[in-house]
PDB file of C-alpha atoms in Angstrom:
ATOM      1  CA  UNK O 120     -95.765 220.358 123.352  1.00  0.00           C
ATOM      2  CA  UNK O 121     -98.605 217.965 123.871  1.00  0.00           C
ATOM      3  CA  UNK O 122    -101.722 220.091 125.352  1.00  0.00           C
ATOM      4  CA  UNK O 123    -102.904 218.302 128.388  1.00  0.00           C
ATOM      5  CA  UNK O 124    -106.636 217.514 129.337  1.00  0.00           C
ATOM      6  CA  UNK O 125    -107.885 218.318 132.450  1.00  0.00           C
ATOM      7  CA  UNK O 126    -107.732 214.563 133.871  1.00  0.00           C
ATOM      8  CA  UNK O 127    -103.835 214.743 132.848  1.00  0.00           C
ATOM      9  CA  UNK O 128    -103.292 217.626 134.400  1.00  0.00           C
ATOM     10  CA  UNK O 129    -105.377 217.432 137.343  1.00  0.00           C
ATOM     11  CA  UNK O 130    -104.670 213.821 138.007  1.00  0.00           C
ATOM     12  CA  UNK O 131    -108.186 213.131 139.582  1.00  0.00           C
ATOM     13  CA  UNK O 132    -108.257 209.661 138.256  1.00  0.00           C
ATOM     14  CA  UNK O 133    -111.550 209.331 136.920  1.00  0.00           C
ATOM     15  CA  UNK O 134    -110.828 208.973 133.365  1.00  0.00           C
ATOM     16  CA  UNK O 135    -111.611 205.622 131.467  1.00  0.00           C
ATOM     17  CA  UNK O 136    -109.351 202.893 134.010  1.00  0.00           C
ATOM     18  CA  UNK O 137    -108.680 205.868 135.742  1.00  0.00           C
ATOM     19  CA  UNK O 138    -107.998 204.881 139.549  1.00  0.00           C
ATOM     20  CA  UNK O 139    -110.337 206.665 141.437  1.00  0.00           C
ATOM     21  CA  UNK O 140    -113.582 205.462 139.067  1.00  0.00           C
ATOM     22  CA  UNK O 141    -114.890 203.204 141.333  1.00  0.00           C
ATOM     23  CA  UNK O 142    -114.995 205.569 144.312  1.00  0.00           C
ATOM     24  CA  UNK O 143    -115.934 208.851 142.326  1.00  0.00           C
ATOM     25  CA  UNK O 144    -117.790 207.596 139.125  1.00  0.00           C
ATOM     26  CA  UNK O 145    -116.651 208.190 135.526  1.00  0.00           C
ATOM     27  CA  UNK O 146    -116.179 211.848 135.264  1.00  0.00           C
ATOM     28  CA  UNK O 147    -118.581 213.482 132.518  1.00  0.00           C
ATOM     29  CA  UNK O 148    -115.787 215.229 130.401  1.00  0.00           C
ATOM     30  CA  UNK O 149    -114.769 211.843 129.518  1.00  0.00           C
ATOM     31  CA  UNK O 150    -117.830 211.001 127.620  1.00  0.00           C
ATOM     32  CA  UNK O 151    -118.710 214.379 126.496  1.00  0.00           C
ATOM     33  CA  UNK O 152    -118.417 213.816 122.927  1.00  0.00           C
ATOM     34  CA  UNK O 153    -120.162 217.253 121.856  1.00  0.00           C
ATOM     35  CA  UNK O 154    -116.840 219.018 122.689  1.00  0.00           C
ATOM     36  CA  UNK O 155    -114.488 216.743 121.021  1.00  0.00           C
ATOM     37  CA  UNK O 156    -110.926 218.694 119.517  1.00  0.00           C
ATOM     38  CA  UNK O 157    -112.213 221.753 121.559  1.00  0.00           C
ATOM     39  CA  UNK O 158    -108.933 223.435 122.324  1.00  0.00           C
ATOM     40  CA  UNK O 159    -107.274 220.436 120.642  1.00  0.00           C
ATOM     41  CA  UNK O 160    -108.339 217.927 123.626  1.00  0.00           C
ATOM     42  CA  UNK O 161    -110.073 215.116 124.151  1.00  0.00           C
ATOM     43  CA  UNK O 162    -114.415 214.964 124.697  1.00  0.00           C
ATOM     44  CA  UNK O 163    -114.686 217.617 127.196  1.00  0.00           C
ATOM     45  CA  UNK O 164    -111.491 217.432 128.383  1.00  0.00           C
ATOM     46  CA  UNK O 165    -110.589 221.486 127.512  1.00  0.00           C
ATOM     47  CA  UNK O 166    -113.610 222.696 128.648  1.00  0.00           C
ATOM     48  CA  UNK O 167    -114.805 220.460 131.470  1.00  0.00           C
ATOM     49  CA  UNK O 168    -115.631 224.261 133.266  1.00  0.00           C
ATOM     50  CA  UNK O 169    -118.539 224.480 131.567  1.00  0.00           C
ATOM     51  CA  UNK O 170    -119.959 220.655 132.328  1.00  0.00           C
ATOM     52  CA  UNK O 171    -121.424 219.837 135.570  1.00  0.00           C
ATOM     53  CA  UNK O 172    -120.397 216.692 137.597  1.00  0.00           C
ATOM     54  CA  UNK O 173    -116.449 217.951 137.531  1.00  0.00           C
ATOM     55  CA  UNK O 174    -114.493 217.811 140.829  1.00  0.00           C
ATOM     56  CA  UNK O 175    -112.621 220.089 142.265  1.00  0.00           C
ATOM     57  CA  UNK O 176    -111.372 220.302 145.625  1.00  0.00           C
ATOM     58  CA  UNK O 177    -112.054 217.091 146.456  1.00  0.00           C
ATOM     59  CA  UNK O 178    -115.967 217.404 145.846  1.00  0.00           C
ATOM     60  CA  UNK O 179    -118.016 216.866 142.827  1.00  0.00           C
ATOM     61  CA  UNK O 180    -119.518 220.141 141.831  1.00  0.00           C
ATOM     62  CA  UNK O 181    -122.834 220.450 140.535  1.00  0.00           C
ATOM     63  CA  UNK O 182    -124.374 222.458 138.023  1.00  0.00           C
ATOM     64  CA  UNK O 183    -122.598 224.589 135.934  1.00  0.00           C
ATOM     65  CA  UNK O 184    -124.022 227.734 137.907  1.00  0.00           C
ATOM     66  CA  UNK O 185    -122.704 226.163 141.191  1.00  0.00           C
ATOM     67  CA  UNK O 186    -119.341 226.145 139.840  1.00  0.00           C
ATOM     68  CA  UNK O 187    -118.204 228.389 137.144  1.00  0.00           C
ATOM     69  CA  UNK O 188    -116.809 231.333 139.429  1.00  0.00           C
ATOM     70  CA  UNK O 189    -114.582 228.438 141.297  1.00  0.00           C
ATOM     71  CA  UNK O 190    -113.253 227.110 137.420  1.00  0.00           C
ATOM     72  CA  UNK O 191    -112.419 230.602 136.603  1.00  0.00           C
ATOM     73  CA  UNK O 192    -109.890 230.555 139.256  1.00  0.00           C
ATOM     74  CA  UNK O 193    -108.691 227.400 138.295  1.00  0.00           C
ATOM     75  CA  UNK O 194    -104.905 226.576 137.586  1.00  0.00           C
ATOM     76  CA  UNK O 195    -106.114 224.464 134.823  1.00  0.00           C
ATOM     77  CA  UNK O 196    -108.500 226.891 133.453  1.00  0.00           C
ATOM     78  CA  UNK O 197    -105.308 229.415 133.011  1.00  0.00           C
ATOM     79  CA  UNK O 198    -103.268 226.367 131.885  1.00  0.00           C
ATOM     80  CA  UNK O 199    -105.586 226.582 128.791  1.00  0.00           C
ATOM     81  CA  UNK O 200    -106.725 229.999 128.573  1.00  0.00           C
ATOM     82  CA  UNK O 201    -103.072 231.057 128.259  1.00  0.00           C
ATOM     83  CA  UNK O 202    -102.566 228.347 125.581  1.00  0.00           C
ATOM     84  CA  UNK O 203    -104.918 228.643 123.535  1.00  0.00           C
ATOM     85  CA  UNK O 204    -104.476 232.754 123.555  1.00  0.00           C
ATOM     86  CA  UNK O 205    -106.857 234.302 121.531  1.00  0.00           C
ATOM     87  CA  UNK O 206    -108.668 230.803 119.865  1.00  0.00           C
ATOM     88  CA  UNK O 207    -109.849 230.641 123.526  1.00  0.00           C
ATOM     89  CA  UNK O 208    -113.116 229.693 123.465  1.00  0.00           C
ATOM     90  CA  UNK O 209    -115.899 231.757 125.291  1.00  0.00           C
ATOM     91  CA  UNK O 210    -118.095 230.016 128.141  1.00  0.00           C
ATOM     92  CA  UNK O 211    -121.286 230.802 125.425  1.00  0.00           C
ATOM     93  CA  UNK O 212    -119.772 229.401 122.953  1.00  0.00           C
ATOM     94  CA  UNK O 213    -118.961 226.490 124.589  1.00  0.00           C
ATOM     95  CA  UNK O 214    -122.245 225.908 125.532  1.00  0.00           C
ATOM     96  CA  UNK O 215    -123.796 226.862 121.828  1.00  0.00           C
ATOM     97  CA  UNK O 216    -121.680 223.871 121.028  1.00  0.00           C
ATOM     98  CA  UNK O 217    -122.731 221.334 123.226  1.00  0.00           C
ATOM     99  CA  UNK O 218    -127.325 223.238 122.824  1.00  0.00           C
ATOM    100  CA  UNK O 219    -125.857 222.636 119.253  1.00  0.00           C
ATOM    101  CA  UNK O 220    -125.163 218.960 119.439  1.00  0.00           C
ATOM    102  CA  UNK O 221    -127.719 218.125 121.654  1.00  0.00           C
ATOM    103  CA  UNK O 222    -130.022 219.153 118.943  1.00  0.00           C
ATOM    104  CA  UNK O 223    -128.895 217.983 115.394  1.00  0.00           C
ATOM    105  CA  UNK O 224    -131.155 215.796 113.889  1.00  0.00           C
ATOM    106  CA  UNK O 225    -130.015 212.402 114.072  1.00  0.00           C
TER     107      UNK O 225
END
C-alpha cells in the first residue's frame, strides 16, 4: 500500500500544479527537501506537523508553536503515526533533522 503524503491525503491543493496554489501559495512541505524519505514520503510531506506555513482548517498556521497541539489531533498525523508504528519519528527528531540540514557545510 502506497503511503500517502499529507497533500494526497488532505487534498489541500497546494502541491506543485496543485489547484489551490494561486490562491494559498505553494505549501512549504513541498519544498522542504531536509525531510526527504522521512516516513517514506515525499520533502516534508510525512512530517509537515513540524513545519510552519501548513493549513489546516482552512487557515494557514503559523509557527510551529502556534500549531503543534492542533497537528497532534490530526487525522493525518494518526494516518502516519499508526503506519509507521514504532519507526515513528519524534517531533525532536524531526527537527534535529531539518537544525541538521540547515547546517551542513555546503
Amino acid at each position: 500500500m502506497k503511503k500517502l503524503n499529507c497533500w494526497e491525503f488532505k487534498k489541500c491543493g497546494r502541491q506543485f500544479g496543485g489547484e489551490k496554489v494561486s490562491e494559498l501559495g505553494l505549501c512549504p512541505v513541498v519544498i522542504e527537501i531536509s525531510l526527504e524519505g522521512t516516513h517514506d514520503g515525499e520533502s516534508g510531506g510525512r512530517a509537515c506537523w513540524v513545519l510552519e506555513g501548513t493549513i489546516c482548517k482552512g487557515y494557514i498556521h503559523g509557527n510551529f508553536i502556534e500549531k503543534q497541539r492542533e497537528c497532534e489531533k490530526c487525522d493525518f498525523y494518526e494516518y502516519v503515526k499508526q503506519q509507521e508504528g514504532n519507526n515513528f519519528l519524534s517531533i525532536a527528531t524531526l527537527l534535529k533533522i531539518i537544525e541538521d540540514y540547515n547546517n551542513r557545510e555546503l
